[in-house]
Amino acid sequence: MPSALSRAGLFAPGETPVIGRFAIAGGNPNAPDYAVPVRSMALAFYQKDGQQWRTGMNAMPMFPVNSVEGFYDLQIATLPDAKTGKPDPAKIQAFVQKHPEIKPFFGWAQQYVPSSSWASDRFNSLNAFNFVDSDGKSHVVRWSMVPHTDYQPINAADKNDSHFLQSDLQQRLAKGPLQWDLIITVADAQDKSSDASIAWPADRQTINAGTLTINQTTPQQQGACNDINYDPLILPEGITASDDPILNARSSAYAKSYNARTHEQAGAH
């Protein structure tokens, strides 16, 4: 039972309201859905006691790097060259030499075929957190939203529609709700809580903490998710941040992104 690991209210029996947002990675709001392989699911859970749990998850098995410096260097190294419109291979090579922990991520990205639907994506917390039980004991965990919908690879028709993920989501929800299981993975003693670039082995203890059910979708600017900053450090009692340095950076970046987006939207009216 997840309640044995964490005293957070949402792990008690019953239902918890949730408002979420699907997205594709990157800073280009006009990027077509098919051009971005990494997708995300952000959720805000509203407990009966008024506390919230917000989490941002990504459809990839590990984070590319293990430090804030590494993430900054990655952004610089992958900037498109003005002449070619593509990243400079020499800069990428220099980056890999400085941050060799990215090699497993590059290996995954080279063979990964994106799915044809958000509904069939598995979304992972990537960073570790601490679950705190009723006795005050801390347990290092990660979590994933594991889909009930079977995986189908992206196809040629999908690449003719720049908003195919949104269209697919609307069509599926018109037929019925979509579901994911919240799977908690418990660390072993040798698993590092501070390094999100390392995927934990598949034999780790897992617990099904419940089922996420999505019943309806609305466009972001008309939806409740538009006014939510999905800061991963907004946590209820019973969940705390780990020592992963990426977490504080994600929190700061999310705040800056949220402020920029809402400021831009306010100016558009």
PDB file of N, CA, C and O in Angstrom, residues 179-222:
ATOM      1  N   GLN A 179      -7.060   6.346 -18.921  1.00  0.00           N
ATOM      2  CA  GLN A 179      -6.541   6.001 -17.599  1.00  0.00           C
ATOM      3  C   GLN A 179      -5.051   5.659 -17.633  1.00  0.00           C
ATOM      4  O   GLN A 179      -4.537   5.126 -18.610  1.00  0.00           O
ATOM      5  N   TRP A 180      -4.404   5.973 -16.524  1.00  0.00           N
ATOM      6  CA  TRP A 180      -3.011   5.616 -16.244  1.00  0.00           C
ATOM      7  C   TRP A 180      -2.934   5.115 -14.803  1.00  0.00           C
ATOM      8  O   TRP A 180      -3.668   5.597 -13.936  1.00  0.00           O
ATOM      9  N   ASP A 181      -2.036   4.185 -14.531  1.00  0.00           N
ATOM     10  CA  ASP A 181      -1.763   3.768 -13.158  1.00  0.00           C
ATOM     11  C   ASP A 181      -0.574   4.558 -12.620  1.00  0.00           C
ATOM     12  O   ASP A 181       0.448   4.717 -13.309  1.00  0.00           O
ATOM     13  N   LEU A 182      -0.710   5.055 -11.392  1.00  0.00           N
ATOM     14  CA  LEU A 182       0.392   5.740 -10.724  1.00  0.00           C
ATOM     15  C   LEU A 182       1.269   4.674 -10.055  1.00  0.00           C
ATOM     16  O   LEU A 182       0.897   4.094  -9.034  1.00  0.00           O
ATOM     17  N   ILE A 183       2.416   4.394 -10.650  1.00  0.00           N
ATOM     18  CA  ILE A 183       3.315   3.359 -10.161  1.00  0.00           C
ATOM     19  C   ILE A 183       4.478   4.011  -9.414  1.00  0.00           C
ATOM     20  O   ILE A 183       5.235   4.804  -9.988  1.00  0.00           O
ATOM     21  N   ILE A 184       4.601   3.667  -8.145  1.00  0.00           N
ATOM     22  CA  ILE A 184       5.687   4.168  -7.307  1.00  0.00           C
ATOM     23  C   ILE A 184       6.832   3.158  -7.344  1.00  0.00           C
ATOM     24  O   ILE A 184       6.619   1.966  -7.109  1.00  0.00           O
ATOM     25  N   THR A 185       8.048   3.623  -7.639  1.00  0.00           N
ATOM     26  CA  THR A 185       9.235   2.771  -7.618  1.00  0.00           C
ATOM     27  C   THR A 185      10.078   3.145  -6.410  1.00  0.00           C
ATOM     28  O   THR A 185      10.415   4.319  -6.216  1.00  0.00           O
ATOM     29  N   VAL A 186      10.395   2.135  -5.590  1.00  0.00           N
ATOM     30  CA  VAL A 186      11.133   2.359  -4.344  1.00  0.00           C
ATOM     31  C   VAL A 186      12.614   2.072  -4.577  1.00  0.00           C
ATOM     32  O   VAL A 186      12.982   1.016  -5.108  1.00  0.00           O
ATOM     33  N   ALA A 187      13.468   3.003  -4.167  1.00  0.00           N
ATOM     34  CA  ALA A 187      14.906   2.859  -4.387  1.00  0.00           C
ATOM     35  C   ALA A 187      15.500   1.771  -3.501  1.00  0.00           C
ATOM     36  O   ALA A 187      15.036   1.537  -2.374  1.00  0.00           O
ATOM     37  N   ASP A 188      16.538   1.116  -4.016  1.00  0.00           N
ATOM     38  CA  ASP A 188      17.395   0.278  -3.198  1.00  0.00           C
ATOM     39  C   ASP A 188      18.498   1.147  -2.601  1.00  0.00           C
ATOM     40  O   ASP A 188      18.675   2.301  -2.997  1.00  0.00           O
ATOM     41  N   ALA A 189      19.262   0.571  -1.681  1.00  0.00           N
ATOM     42  CA  ALA A 189      20.288   1.346  -0.985  1.00  0.00           C
ATOM     43  C   ALA A 189      21.328   1.929  -1.939  1.00  0.00           C
ATOM     44  O   ALA A 189      21.879   3.006  -1.694  1.00  0.00           O
ATOM     45  N   GLN A 190      21.611   1.227  -3.045  1.00  0.00           N
ATOM     46  CA  GLN A 190      22.649   1.699  -3.965  1.00  0.00           C
ATOM     47  C   GLN A 190      22.148   2.697  -5.000  1.00  0.00           C
ATOM     48  O   GLN A 190      22.938   3.235  -5.773  1.00  0.00           O
ATOM     49  N   ASP A 191      20.846   2.967  -5.048  1.00  0.00           N
ATOM     50  CA  ASP A 191      20.294   3.920  -6.016  1.00  0.00           C
ATOM     51  C   ASP A 191      20.516   5.350  -5.532  1.00  0.00           C
ATOM     52  O   ASP A 191      20.167   5.693  -4.402  1.00  0.00           O
ATOM     53  N   LYS A 192      21.070   6.184  -6.402  1.00  0.00           N
ATOM     54  CA  LYS A 192      21.367   7.564  -6.036  1.00  0.00           C
ATOM     55  C   LYS A 192      20.127   8.441  -6.198  1.00  0.00           C
ATOM     56  O   LYS A 192      19.544   8.495  -7.275  1.00  0.00           O
ATOM     57  N   SER A 193      19.771   9.126  -5.137  1.00  0.00           N
ATOM     58  CA  SER A 193      18.617  10.025  -5.198  1.00  0.00           C
ATOM     59  C   SER A 193      18.957  11.335  -5.881  1.00  0.00           C
ATOM     60  O   SER A 193      18.059  12.088  -6.267  1.00  0.00           O
ATOM     61  N   SER A 194      20.250  11.620  -6.047  1.00  0.00           N
ATOM     62  CA  SER A 194      20.680  12.923  -6.554  1.00  0.00           C
ATOM     63  C   SER A 194      21.008  12.930  -8.036  1.00  0.00           C
ATOM     64  O   SER A 194      21.441  13.956  -8.564  1.00  0.00           O
ATOM     65  N   ASP A 195      20.820  11.790  -8.739  1.00  0.00           N
ATOM     66  CA  ASP A 195      21.253  11.697 -10.142  1.00  0.00           C
ATOM     67  C   ASP A 195      20.127  11.179 -11.020  1.00  0.00           C
ATOM     68  O   ASP A 195      19.894   9.982 -11.123  1.00  0.00           O
ATOM     69  N   ALA A 196      19.420  12.110 -11.682  1.00  0.00           N
ATOM     70  CA  ALA A 196      18.280  11.734 -12.523  1.00  0.00           C
ATOM     71  C   ALA A 196      18.699  11.223 -13.890  1.00  0.00           C
ATOM     72  O   ALA A 196      17.853  10.796 -14.678  1.00  0.00           O
ATOM     73  N   SER A 197      20.013  11.244 -14.190  1.00  0.00           N
ATOM     74  CA  SER A 197      20.478  10.741 -15.480  1.00  0.00           C
ATOM     75  C   SER A 197      20.639   9.224 -15.485  1.00  0.00           C
ATOM     76  O   SER A 197      20.919   8.634 -16.530  1.00  0.00           O
ATOM     77  N   ILE A 198      20.475   8.584 -14.330  1.00  0.00           N
ATOM     78  CA  ILE A 198      20.600   7.132 -14.217  1.00  0.00           C
ATOM     79  C   ILE A 198      19.223   6.517 -13.995  1.00  0.00           C
ATOM     80  O   ILE A 198      18.544   6.825 -13.001  1.00  0.00           O
ATOM     81  N   ALA A 199      18.805   5.665 -14.918  1.00  0.00           N
ATOM     82  CA  ALA A 199      17.536   4.946 -14.751  1.00  0.00           C
ATOM     83  C   ALA A 199      17.734   3.829 -13.731  1.00  0.00           C
ATOM     84  O   ALA A 199      18.728   3.097 -13.789  1.00  0.00           O
ATOM     85  N   TRP A 200      16.822   3.682 -12.795  1.00  0.00           N
ATOM     86  CA  TRP A 200      16.935   2.609 -11.807  1.00  0.00           C
ATOM     87  C   TRP A 200      16.612   1.267 -12.465  1.00  0.00           C
ATOM     88  O   TRP A 200      15.774   1.198 -13.388  1.00  0.00           O
ATOM     89  N   PRO A 201      17.228   0.192 -12.016  1.00  0.00           N
ATOM     90  CA  PRO A 201      16.974  -1.132 -12.605  1.00  0.00           C
ATOM     91  C   PRO A 201      15.502  -1.538 -12.520  1.00  0.00           C
ATOM     92  O   PRO A 201      14.774  -1.117 -11.599  1.00  0.00           O
ATOM     93  N   ALA A 202      15.086  -2.368 -13.462  1.00  0.00           N
ATOM     94  CA  ALA A 202      13.677  -2.755 -13.578  1.00  0.00           C
ATOM     95  C   ALA A 202      13.207  -3.655 -12.445  1.00  0.00           C
ATOM     96  O   ALA A 202      11.997  -3.840 -12.265  1.00  0.00           O
ATOM     97  N   ASP A 203      14.136  -4.221 -11.668  1.00  0.00           N
ATOM     98  CA  ASP A 203      13.730  -5.158 -10.617  1.00  0.00           C
ATOM     99  C   ASP A 203      13.427  -4.469  -9.287  1.00  0.00           C
ATOM    100  O   ASP A 203      13.177  -5.139  -8.284  1.00  0.00           O
ATOM    101  N   ARG A 204      13.397  -3.147  -9.262  1.00  0.00           N
ATOM    102  CA  ARG A 204      13.086  -2.443  -8.021  1.00  0.00           C
ATOM    103  C   ARG A 204      11.618  -2.652  -7.623  1.00  0.00           C
ATOM    104  O   ARG A 204      10.751  -2.859  -8.479  1.00  0.00           O
ATOM    105  N   GLN A 205      11.367  -2.561  -6.320  1.00  0.00           N
ATOM    106  CA  GLN A 205       9.992  -2.713  -5.816  1.00  0.00           C
ATOM    107  C   GLN A 205       9.098  -1.620  -6.393  1.00  0.00           C
ATOM    108  O   GLN A 205       9.475  -0.452  -6.431  1.00  0.00           O
ATOM    109  N   THR A 206       7.927  -2.026  -6.870  1.00  0.00           N
ATOM    110  CA  THR A 206       6.951  -1.064  -7.376  1.00  0.00           C
ATOM    111  C   THR A 206       5.614  -1.260  -6.673  1.00  0.00           C
ATOM    112  O   THR A 206       5.274  -2.379  -6.264  1.00  0.00           O
ATOM    113  N   ILE A 207       4.876  -0.177  -6.533  1.00  0.00           N
ATOM    114  CA  ILE A 207       3.563  -0.197  -5.889  1.00  0.00           C
ATOM    115  C   ILE A 207       2.589   0.584  -6.760  1.00  0.00           C
ATOM    116  O   ILE A 207       2.886   1.712  -7.176  1.00  0.00           O
ATOM    117  N   ASN A 208       1.444  -0.020  -7.051  1.00  0.00           N
ATOM    118  CA  ASN A 208       0.392   0.696  -7.782  1.00  0.00           C
ATOM    119  C   ASN A 208      -0.387   1.541  -6.779  1.00  0.00           C
ATOM    120  O   ASN A 208      -1.117   1.010  -5.934  1.00  0.00           O
ATOM    121  N   ALA A 209      -0.221   2.863  -6.870  1.00  0.00           N
ATOM    122  CA  ALA A 209      -0.808   3.769  -5.883  1.00  0.00           C
ATOM    123  C   ALA A 209      -2.204   4.237  -6.254  1.00  0.00           C
ATOM    124  O   ALA A 209      -2.814   5.004  -5.509  1.00  0.00           O
ATOM    125  N   GLY A 210      -2.729   3.805  -7.406  1.00  0.00           N
ATOM    126  CA  GLY A 210      -4.059   4.218  -7.806  1.00  0.00           C
ATOM    127  C   GLY A 210      -4.126   4.512  -9.292  1.00  0.00           C
ATOM    128  O   GLY A 210      -3.119   4.423 -10.001  1.00  0.00           O
ATOM    129  N   THR A 211      -5.301   4.867  -9.754  1.00  0.00           N
ATOM    130  CA  THR A 211      -5.530   5.076 -11.184  1.00  0.00           C
ATOM    131  C   THR A 211      -5.940   6.510 -11.460  1.00  0.00           C
ATOM    132  O   THR A 211      -6.870   7.036 -10.831  1.00  0.00           O
ATOM    133  N   LEU A 212      -5.210   7.140 -12.376  1.00  0.00           N
ATOM    134  CA  LEU A 212      -5.582   8.468 -12.870  1.00  0.00           C
ATOM    135  C   LEU A 212      -6.611   8.298 -13.975  1.00  0.00           C
ATOM    136  O   LEU A 212      -6.375   7.564 -14.936  1.00  0.00           O
ATOM    137  N   THR A 213      -7.743   8.981 -13.841  1.00  0.00           N
ATOM    138  CA  THR A 213      -8.792   8.942 -14.861  1.00  0.00           C
ATOM    139  C   THR A 213      -9.022  10.343 -15.400  1.00  0.00           C
ATOM    140  O   THR A 213      -9.305  11.268 -14.640  1.00  0.00           O
ATOM    141  N   ILE A 214      -8.853  10.498 -16.708  1.00  0.00           N
ATOM    142  CA  ILE A 214      -9.105  11.782 -17.368  1.00  0.00           C
ATOM    143  C   ILE A 214     -10.407  11.674 -18.139  1.00  0.00           C
ATOM    144  O   ILE A 214     -10.577  10.790 -18.978  1.00  0.00           O
ATOM    145  N   ASN A 215     -11.336  12.584 -17.838  1.00  0.00           N
ATOM    146  CA  ASN A 215     -12.675  12.527 -18.429  1.00  0.00           C
ATOM    147  C   ASN A 215     -12.915  13.544 -19.536  1.00  0.00           C
ATOM    148  O   ASN A 215     -13.754  13.319 -20.410  1.00  0.00           O
ATOM    149  N   GLN A 216     -12.209  14.670 -19.500  1.00  0.00           N
ATOM    150  CA  GLN A 216     -12.478  15.708 -20.486  1.00  0.00           C
ATOM    151  C   GLN A 216     -11.250  16.569 -20.713  1.00  0.00           C
ATOM    152  O   GLN A 216     -10.336  16.599 -19.882  1.00  0.00           O
ATOM    153  N   THR A 217     -11.221  17.251 -21.846  1.00  0.00           N
ATOM    154  CA  THR A 217     -10.107  18.135 -22.178  1.00  0.00           C
ATOM    155  C   THR A 217     -10.644  19.449 -22.720  1.00  0.00           C
ATOM    156  O   THR A 217     -11.709  19.492 -23.352  1.00  0.00           O
ATOM    157  N   THR A 218      -9.904  20.518 -22.454  1.00  0.00           N
ATOM    158  CA  THR A 218     -10.222  21.827 -23.020  1.00  0.00           C
ATOM    159  C   THR A 218      -8.910  22.461 -23.490  1.00  0.00           C
ATOM    160  O   THR A 218      -7.847  22.140 -22.961  1.00  0.00           O
ATOM    161  N   PRO A 219      -8.953  23.355 -24.478  1.00  0.00           N
ATOM    162  CA  PRO A 219      -7.729  24.062 -24.869  1.00  0.00           C
ATOM    163  C   PRO A 219      -7.139  24.795 -23.674  1.00  0.00           C
ATOM    164  O   PRO A 219      -7.871  25.272 -22.794  1.00  0.00           O
ATOM    165  N   GLN A 220      -5.827  24.912 -23.634  1.00  0.00           N
ATOM    166  CA  GLN A 220      -5.159  25.445 -22.450  1.00  0.00           C
ATOM    167  C   GLN A 220      -5.680  26.818 -22.046  1.00  0.00           C
ATOM    168  O   GLN A 220      -5.972  27.053 -20.873  1.00  0.00           O
ATOM    169  N   GLN A 221      -5.802  27.747 -23.006  1.00  0.00           N
ATOM    170  CA  GLN A 221      -6.161  29.109 -22.617  1.00  0.00           C
ATOM    171  C   GLN A 221      -7.595  29.218 -22.122  1.00  0.00           C
ATOM    172  O   GLN A 221      -7.932  30.183 -21.439  1.00  0.00           O
ATOM    173  N   GLN A 222      -8.427  28.215 -22.434  1.00  0.00           N
ATOM    174  CA  GLN A 222      -9.793  28.206 -21.901  1.00  0.00           C
ATOM    175  C   GLN A 222      -9.918  27.267 -20.696  1.00  0.00           C
ATOM    176  O   GLN A 222     -10.979  27.188 -20.085  1.00  0.00           O
TER     177      GLN A 222
END
